[in-house]
Coordinates of C-alpha atoms in Angstrom, one line a residue:
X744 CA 95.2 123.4 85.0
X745 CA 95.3 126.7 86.5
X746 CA 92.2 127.9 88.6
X747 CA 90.3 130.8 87.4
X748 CA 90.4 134.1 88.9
X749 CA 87.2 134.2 89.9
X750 CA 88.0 130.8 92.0
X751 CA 91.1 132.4 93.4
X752 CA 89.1 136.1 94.5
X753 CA 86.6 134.5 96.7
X754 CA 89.7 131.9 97.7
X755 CA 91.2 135.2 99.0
X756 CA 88.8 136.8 100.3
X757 CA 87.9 133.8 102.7
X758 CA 91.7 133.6 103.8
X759 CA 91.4 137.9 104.4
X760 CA 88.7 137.2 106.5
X761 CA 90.2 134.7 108.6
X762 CA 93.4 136.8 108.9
X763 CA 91.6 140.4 110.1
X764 CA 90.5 138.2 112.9
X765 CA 94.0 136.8 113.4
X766 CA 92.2 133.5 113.1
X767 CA 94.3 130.1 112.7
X768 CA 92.1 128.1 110.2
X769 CA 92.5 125.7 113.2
X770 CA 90.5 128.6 115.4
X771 CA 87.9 128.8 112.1
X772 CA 87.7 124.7 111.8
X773 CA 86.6 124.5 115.8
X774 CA 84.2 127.4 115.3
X775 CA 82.8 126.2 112.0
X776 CA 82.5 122.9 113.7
X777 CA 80.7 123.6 116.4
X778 CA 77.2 122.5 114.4
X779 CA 76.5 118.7 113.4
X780 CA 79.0 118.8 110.3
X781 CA 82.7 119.1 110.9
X782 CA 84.8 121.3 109.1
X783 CA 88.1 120.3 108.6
X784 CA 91.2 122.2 108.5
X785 CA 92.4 120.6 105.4
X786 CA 89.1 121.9 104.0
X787 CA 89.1 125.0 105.2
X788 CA 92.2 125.4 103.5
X789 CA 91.2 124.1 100.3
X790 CA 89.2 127.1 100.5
X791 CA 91.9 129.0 100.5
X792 CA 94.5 127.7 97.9
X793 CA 95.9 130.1 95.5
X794 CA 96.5 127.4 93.4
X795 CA 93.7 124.8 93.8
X796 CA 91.2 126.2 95.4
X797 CA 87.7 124.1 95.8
X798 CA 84.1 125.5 96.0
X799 CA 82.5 125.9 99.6
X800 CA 78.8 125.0 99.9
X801 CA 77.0 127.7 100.0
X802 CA 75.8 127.3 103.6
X803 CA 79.3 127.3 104.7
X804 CA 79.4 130.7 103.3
X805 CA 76.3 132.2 105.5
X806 CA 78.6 130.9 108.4
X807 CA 81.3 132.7 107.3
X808 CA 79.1 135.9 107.2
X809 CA 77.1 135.1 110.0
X810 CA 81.0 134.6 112.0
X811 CA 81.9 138.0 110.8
X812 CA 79.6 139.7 111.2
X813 CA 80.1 139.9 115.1
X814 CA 81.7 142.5 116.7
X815 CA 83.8 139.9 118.5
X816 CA 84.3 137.1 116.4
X817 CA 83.0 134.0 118.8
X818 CA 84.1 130.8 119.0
X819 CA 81.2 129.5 116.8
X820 CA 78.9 130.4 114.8
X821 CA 76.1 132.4 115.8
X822 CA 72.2 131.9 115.0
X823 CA 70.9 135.3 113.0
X824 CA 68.4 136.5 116.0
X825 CA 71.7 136.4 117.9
X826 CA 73.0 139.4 116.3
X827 CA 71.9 143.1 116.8
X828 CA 71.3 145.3 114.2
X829 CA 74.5 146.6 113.3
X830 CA 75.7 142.9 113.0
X831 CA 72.7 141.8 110.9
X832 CA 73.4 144.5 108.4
X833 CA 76.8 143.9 107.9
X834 CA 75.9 140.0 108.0
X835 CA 73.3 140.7 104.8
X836 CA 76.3 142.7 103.0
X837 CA 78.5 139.6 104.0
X838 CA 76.3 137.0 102.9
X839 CA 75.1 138.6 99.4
X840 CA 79.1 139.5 98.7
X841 CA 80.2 136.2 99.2
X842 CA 77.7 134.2 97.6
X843 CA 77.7 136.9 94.7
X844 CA 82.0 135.7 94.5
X845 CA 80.9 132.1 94.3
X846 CA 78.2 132.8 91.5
X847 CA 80.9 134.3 89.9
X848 CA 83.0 130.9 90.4
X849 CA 80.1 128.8 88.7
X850 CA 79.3 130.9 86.1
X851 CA 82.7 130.2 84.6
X852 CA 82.0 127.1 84.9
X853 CA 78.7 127.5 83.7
X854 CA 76.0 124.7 81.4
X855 CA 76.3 121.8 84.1
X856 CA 74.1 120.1 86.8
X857 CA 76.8 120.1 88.9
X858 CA 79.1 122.6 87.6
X859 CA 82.1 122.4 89.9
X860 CA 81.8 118.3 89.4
X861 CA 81.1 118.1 85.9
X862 CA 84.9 116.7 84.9
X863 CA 85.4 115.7 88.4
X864 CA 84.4 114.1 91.5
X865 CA 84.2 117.5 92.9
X866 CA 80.4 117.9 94.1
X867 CA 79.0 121.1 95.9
X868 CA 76.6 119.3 98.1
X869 CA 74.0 116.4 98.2
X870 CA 74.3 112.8 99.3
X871 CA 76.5 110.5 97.1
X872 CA 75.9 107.1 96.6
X873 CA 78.8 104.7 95.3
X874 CA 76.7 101.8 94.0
X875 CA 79.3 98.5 93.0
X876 CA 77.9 95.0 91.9
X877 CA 77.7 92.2 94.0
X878 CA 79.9 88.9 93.4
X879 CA 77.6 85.9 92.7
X880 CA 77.7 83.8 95.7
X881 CA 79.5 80.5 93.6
X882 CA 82.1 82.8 93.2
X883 CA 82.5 84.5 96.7
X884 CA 84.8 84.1 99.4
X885 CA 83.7 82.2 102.7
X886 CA 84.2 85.4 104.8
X887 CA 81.6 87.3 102.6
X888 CA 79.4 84.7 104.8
X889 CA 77.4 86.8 107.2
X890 CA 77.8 83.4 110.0
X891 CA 81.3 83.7 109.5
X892 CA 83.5 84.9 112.8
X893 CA 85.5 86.5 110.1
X894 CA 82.6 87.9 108.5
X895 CA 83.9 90.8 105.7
X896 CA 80.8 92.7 104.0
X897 CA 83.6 94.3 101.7
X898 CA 83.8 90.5 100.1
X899 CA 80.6 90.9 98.6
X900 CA 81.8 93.8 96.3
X901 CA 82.8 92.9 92.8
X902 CA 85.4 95.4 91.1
X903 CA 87.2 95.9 94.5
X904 CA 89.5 97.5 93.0
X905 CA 87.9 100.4 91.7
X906 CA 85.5 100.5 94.4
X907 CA 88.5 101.2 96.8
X908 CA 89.7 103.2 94.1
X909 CA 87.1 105.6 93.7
X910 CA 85.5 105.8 97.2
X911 CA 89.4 107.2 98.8
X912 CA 89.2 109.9 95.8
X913 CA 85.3 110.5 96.4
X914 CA 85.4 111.2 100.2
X915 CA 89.1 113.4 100.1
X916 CA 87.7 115.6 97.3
X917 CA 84.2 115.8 99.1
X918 CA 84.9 115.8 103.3
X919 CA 81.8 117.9 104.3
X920 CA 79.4 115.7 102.4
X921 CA 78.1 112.3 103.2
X922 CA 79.6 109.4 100.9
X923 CA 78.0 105.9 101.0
X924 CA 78.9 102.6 98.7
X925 CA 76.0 100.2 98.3
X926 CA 74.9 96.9 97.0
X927 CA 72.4 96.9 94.3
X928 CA 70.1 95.4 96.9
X929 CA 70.4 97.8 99.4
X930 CA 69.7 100.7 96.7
X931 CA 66.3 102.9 98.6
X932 CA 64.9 105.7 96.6
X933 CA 66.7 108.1 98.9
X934 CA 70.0 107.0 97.2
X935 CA 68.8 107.6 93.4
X936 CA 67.8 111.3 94.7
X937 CA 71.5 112.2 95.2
X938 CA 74.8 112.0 93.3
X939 CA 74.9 108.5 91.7
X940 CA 78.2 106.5 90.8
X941 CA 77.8 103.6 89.1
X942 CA 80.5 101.2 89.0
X943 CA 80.9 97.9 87.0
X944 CA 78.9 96.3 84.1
X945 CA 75.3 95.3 83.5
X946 CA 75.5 91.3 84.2
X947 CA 76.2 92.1 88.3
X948 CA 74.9 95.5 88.7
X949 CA 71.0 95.4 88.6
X950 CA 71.2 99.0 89.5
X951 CA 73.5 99.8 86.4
X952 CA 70.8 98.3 83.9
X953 CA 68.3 99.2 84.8
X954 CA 69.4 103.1 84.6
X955 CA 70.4 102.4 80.9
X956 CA 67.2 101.1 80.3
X957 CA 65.8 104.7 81.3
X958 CA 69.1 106.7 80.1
X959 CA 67.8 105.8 76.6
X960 CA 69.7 109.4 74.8
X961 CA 72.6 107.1 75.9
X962 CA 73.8 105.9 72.3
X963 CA 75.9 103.0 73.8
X964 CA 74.7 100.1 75.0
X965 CA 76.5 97.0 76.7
X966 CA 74.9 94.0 76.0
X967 CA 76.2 90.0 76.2
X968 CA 76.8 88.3 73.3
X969 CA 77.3 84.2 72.6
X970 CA 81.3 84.5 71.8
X971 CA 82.2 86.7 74.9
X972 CA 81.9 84.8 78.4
X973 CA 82.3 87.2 81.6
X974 CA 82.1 90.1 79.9
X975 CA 79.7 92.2 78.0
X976 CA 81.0 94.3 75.0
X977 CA 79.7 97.4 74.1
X978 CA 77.6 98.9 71.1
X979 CA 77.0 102.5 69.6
X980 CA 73.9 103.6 67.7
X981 CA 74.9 102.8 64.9
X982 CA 75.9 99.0 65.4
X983 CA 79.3 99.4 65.8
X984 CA 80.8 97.2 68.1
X985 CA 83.5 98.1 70.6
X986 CA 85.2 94.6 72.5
X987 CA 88.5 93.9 74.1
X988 CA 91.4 92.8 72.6
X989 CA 93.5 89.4 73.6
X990 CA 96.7 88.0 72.4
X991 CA 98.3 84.6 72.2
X992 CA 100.6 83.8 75.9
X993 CA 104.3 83.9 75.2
X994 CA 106.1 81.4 75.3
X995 CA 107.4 80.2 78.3
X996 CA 111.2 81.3 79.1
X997 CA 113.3 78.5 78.8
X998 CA 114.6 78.7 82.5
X999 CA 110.9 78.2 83.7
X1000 CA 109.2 75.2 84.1
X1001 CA 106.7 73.9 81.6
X1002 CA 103.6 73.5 82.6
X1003 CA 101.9 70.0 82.5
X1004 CA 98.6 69.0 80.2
X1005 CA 96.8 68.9 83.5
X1006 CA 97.2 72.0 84.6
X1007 CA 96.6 73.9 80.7
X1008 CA 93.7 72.0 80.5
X1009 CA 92.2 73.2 84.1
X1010 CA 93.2 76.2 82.8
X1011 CA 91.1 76.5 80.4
X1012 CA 88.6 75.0 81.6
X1013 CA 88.7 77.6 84.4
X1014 CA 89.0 80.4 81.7
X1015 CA 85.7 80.9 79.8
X1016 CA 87.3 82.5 77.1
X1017 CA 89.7 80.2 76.5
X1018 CA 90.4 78.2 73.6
X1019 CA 92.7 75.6 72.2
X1020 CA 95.8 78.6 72.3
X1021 CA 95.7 80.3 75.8
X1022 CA 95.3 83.7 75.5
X1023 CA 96.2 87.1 78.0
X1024 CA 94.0 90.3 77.8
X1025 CA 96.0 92.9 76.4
X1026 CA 93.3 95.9 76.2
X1027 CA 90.0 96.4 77.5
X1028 CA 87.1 99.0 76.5
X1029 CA 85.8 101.5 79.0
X1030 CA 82.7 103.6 79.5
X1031 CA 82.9 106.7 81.3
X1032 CA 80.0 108.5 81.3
X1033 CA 78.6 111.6 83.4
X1034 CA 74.3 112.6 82.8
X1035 CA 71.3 114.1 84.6
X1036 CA 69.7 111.9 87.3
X1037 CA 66.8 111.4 85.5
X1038 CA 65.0 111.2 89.1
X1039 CA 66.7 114.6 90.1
X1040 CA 68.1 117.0 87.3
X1041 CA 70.1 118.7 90.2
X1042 CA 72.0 115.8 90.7
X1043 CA 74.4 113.5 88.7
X1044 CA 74.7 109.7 87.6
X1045 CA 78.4 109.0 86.6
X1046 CA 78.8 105.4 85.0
X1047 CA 82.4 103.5 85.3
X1048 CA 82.0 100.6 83.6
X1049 CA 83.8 97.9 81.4
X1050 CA 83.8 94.6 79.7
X1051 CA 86.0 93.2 82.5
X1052 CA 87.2 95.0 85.5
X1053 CA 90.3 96.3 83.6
X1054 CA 88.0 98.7 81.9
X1055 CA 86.2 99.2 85.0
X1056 CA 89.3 100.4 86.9
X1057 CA 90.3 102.3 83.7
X1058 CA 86.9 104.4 83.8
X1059 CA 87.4 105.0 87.1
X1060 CA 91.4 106.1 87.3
X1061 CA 90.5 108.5 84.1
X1062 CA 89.5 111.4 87.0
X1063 CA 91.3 110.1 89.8
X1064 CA 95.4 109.2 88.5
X1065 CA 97.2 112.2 89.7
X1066 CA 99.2 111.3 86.3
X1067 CA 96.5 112.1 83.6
X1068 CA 93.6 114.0 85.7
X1069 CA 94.5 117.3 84.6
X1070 CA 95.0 116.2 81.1
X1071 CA 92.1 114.6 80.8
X1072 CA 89.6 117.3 83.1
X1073 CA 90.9 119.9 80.9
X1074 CA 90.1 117.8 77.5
X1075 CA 86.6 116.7 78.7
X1076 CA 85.9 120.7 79.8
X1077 CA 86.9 121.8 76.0
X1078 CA 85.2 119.2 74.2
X1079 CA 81.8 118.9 76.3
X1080 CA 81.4 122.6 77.6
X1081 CA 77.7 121.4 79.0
X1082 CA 79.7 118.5 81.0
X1083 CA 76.8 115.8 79.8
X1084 CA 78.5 113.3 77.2
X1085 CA 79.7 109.6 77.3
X1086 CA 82.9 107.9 75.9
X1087 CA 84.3 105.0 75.6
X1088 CA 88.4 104.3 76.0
X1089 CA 90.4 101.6 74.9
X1090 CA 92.6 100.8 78.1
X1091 CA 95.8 98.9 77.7
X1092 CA 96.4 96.2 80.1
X1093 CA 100.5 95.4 80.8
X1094 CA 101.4 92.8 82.8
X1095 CA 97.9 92.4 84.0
X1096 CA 97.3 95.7 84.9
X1097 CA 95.2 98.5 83.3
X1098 CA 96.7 101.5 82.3
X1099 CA 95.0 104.5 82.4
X1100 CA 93.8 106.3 79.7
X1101 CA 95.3 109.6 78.8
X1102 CA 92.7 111.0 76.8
X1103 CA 95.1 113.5 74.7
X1104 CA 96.0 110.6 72.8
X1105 CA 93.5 110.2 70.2
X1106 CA 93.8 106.4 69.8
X1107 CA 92.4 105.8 73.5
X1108 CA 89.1 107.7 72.5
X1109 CA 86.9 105.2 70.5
X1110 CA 83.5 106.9 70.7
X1111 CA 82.1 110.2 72.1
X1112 CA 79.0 111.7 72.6
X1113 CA 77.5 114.4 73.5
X1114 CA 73.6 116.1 73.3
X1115 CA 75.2 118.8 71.4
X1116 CA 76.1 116.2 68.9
X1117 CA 72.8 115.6 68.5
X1118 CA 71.3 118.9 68.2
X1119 CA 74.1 119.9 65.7

């Protein structure tokens, strides 16, 4: 998807700056760095891309101004009482021209809380809070024990996959800002303030419920049902219900072994949803889903969720597989142009893995929602 002009004027005009001064953006990345927060120069030029470029906070743009404003560019940023009058004056026409480029940038992208982040994981600023269930402790392996010499917090995570998944996309598309994953239990009320990612379903995410309890314009539920072990289906308003879909094994190839009575019968007895034919998961049902933080409207919640972890990793790689993001970022910026909505996807698994869903194909799309659909 090609970036808007407005994107690629300030992108310019940050890379004209630099090059007046015959800066490197190594030289700007040491004098932008010089502070607490360190400026990368793969951000820096991010910035700059003709072709991608990403939003700067808008403090990094007083630094910019407040850098060029000097007579003699320094080697990092001045405080404003450093300058002299001259400076200050061409550091307020700076400042106002620059941030005036990057209104310019989100009022194209105009109607979200977030508006740069609204079909992304693109954030302009705040603290963001990756918040995965835990594994119940039957099920855990001994080095998630903290008197283990091998202790490994990370074993404590359920849906490791799309943790892993999701926190490498999260801190490359967001290096100035501070990204954290979290427990349920070690949730503080600091963390609900900022950007919220919720990953995984209700039964091991405390967290997740208990935001869908107060989410209630949400017209999807997940919920647990008698006939479904380890896994909770979904549900829209209107009682439809939305579950995964399994198929009966193949039969073995007649070079392979046959597996004994024994061993089909631990089987399923292992297998909750097992029954007197084994069956393989074939497609899963995802919830991807980005609202207000009902605790601050400035910031986001994004729910990634499933009925197993197939659909979990499916919400999840829906923004983040370099195969289908563009597809699907430009789909979700046509059909929700306030970026507040939910859907659910059907997500094919092959060969035990999920597949991620390419939401240009109608099929994968099994509910949307948006306010407007309310309003309407």
């Amino acid at each position: 998807m090609a970036p808007s002009p407005e994107a690629v004027r300030l992108a310019r005009r940050l890379r004209d700056l630099r090059e007046s001064e015959r800066l490197t953006q190594k030289d700007l990345s040491n004098a932008l760095s010089a502070g607490e927060v360190r400026v990368a120069v793969a951000t820096i030029s991010s910035w700059e891309s003709q072709t991608n470029p990403k939003l700067p906070p808008e403090e990094r743009l007083r630094s910019y101004a407040l850098l060029f404003a000097m007579t003699a560019v320094p080697d990092k940023v001045p405080r404003e009482q450093e300058l002299n009058t001259a400076e200050r004056e061409r550091f307020a026409a700076l400042h106002r021209e620059l941030v005036a480029l990057r209104d310019e940038v989100r009022h194209h992208h105009s109607g979200s809380p977030s508006s740069s982040g609204s079909y992304t994981f693109d954030f302009e600023s705040g603290r963001i809070t990756l918040i995965c269930p835990e594994v119940p402790e039957e099920g855990r392996s001994p080095l998630a024990d903290e008197t283990n010499p091998n202790h490994t917090r990370l074993y404590k995570y359920a849906d490791l996959d799309a943790l892993i998944e999701m926190w490498g996309h999260v801190r490359a598309s967001n290096p100035e800002l501070r990204v954290r994953h979290r427990l349920p239990s070690e949730v503080s009320a600091d963390h609900l303030s900022g950007h919220l990612i919720l990953i995984g379903g209700i039964a091991w995410n405390r967290v997740t419920s208990r935001l869908l309890r107060v989410l209630d314009n949400l017209p999807i539920r997940q919920l647990t049902v008698p006939d479904l072990a380890d896994g909770e289906i979904f549900r829209s308003r209107d009682g439809r219900e939305y579950r995964p879909v399994w198929e009966e094994r193949k039969d073995v190839p007649p070079d392979e072994e046959l597996p004994t009575q024994a061993e089909i019968e631990a089987e399923q007895a292992q297998d909750a949803w097992s029954g007197d034919t084994p069956r393989e998961l074939v497609e899963d049902v995802a919830l991807f889903a980005r609202l207000r933080n009902p605790f601050n409207h400035s910031r986001t919640i994004t729910i990634c969720n499933g009925v197993y972890s197939r659909g979990v990793l499916g919400a999840v790689r829906m923004l983040t597989d370099d195969a289908v993001r563009e597809r699907n970022e430009a789909y979700l910026a046509s059909k929700f142009p306030d970026g507040i909505f939910g859907l659910l996807m059907r997500v094919p698994v092959v060969n035990g893995e999920a597949v991620t869903p390419d939401l240009e194909i109608p099929e994968n799309r099994l509910f949307e929602w948006s306010p407007e659909d309310e309003d309407a």
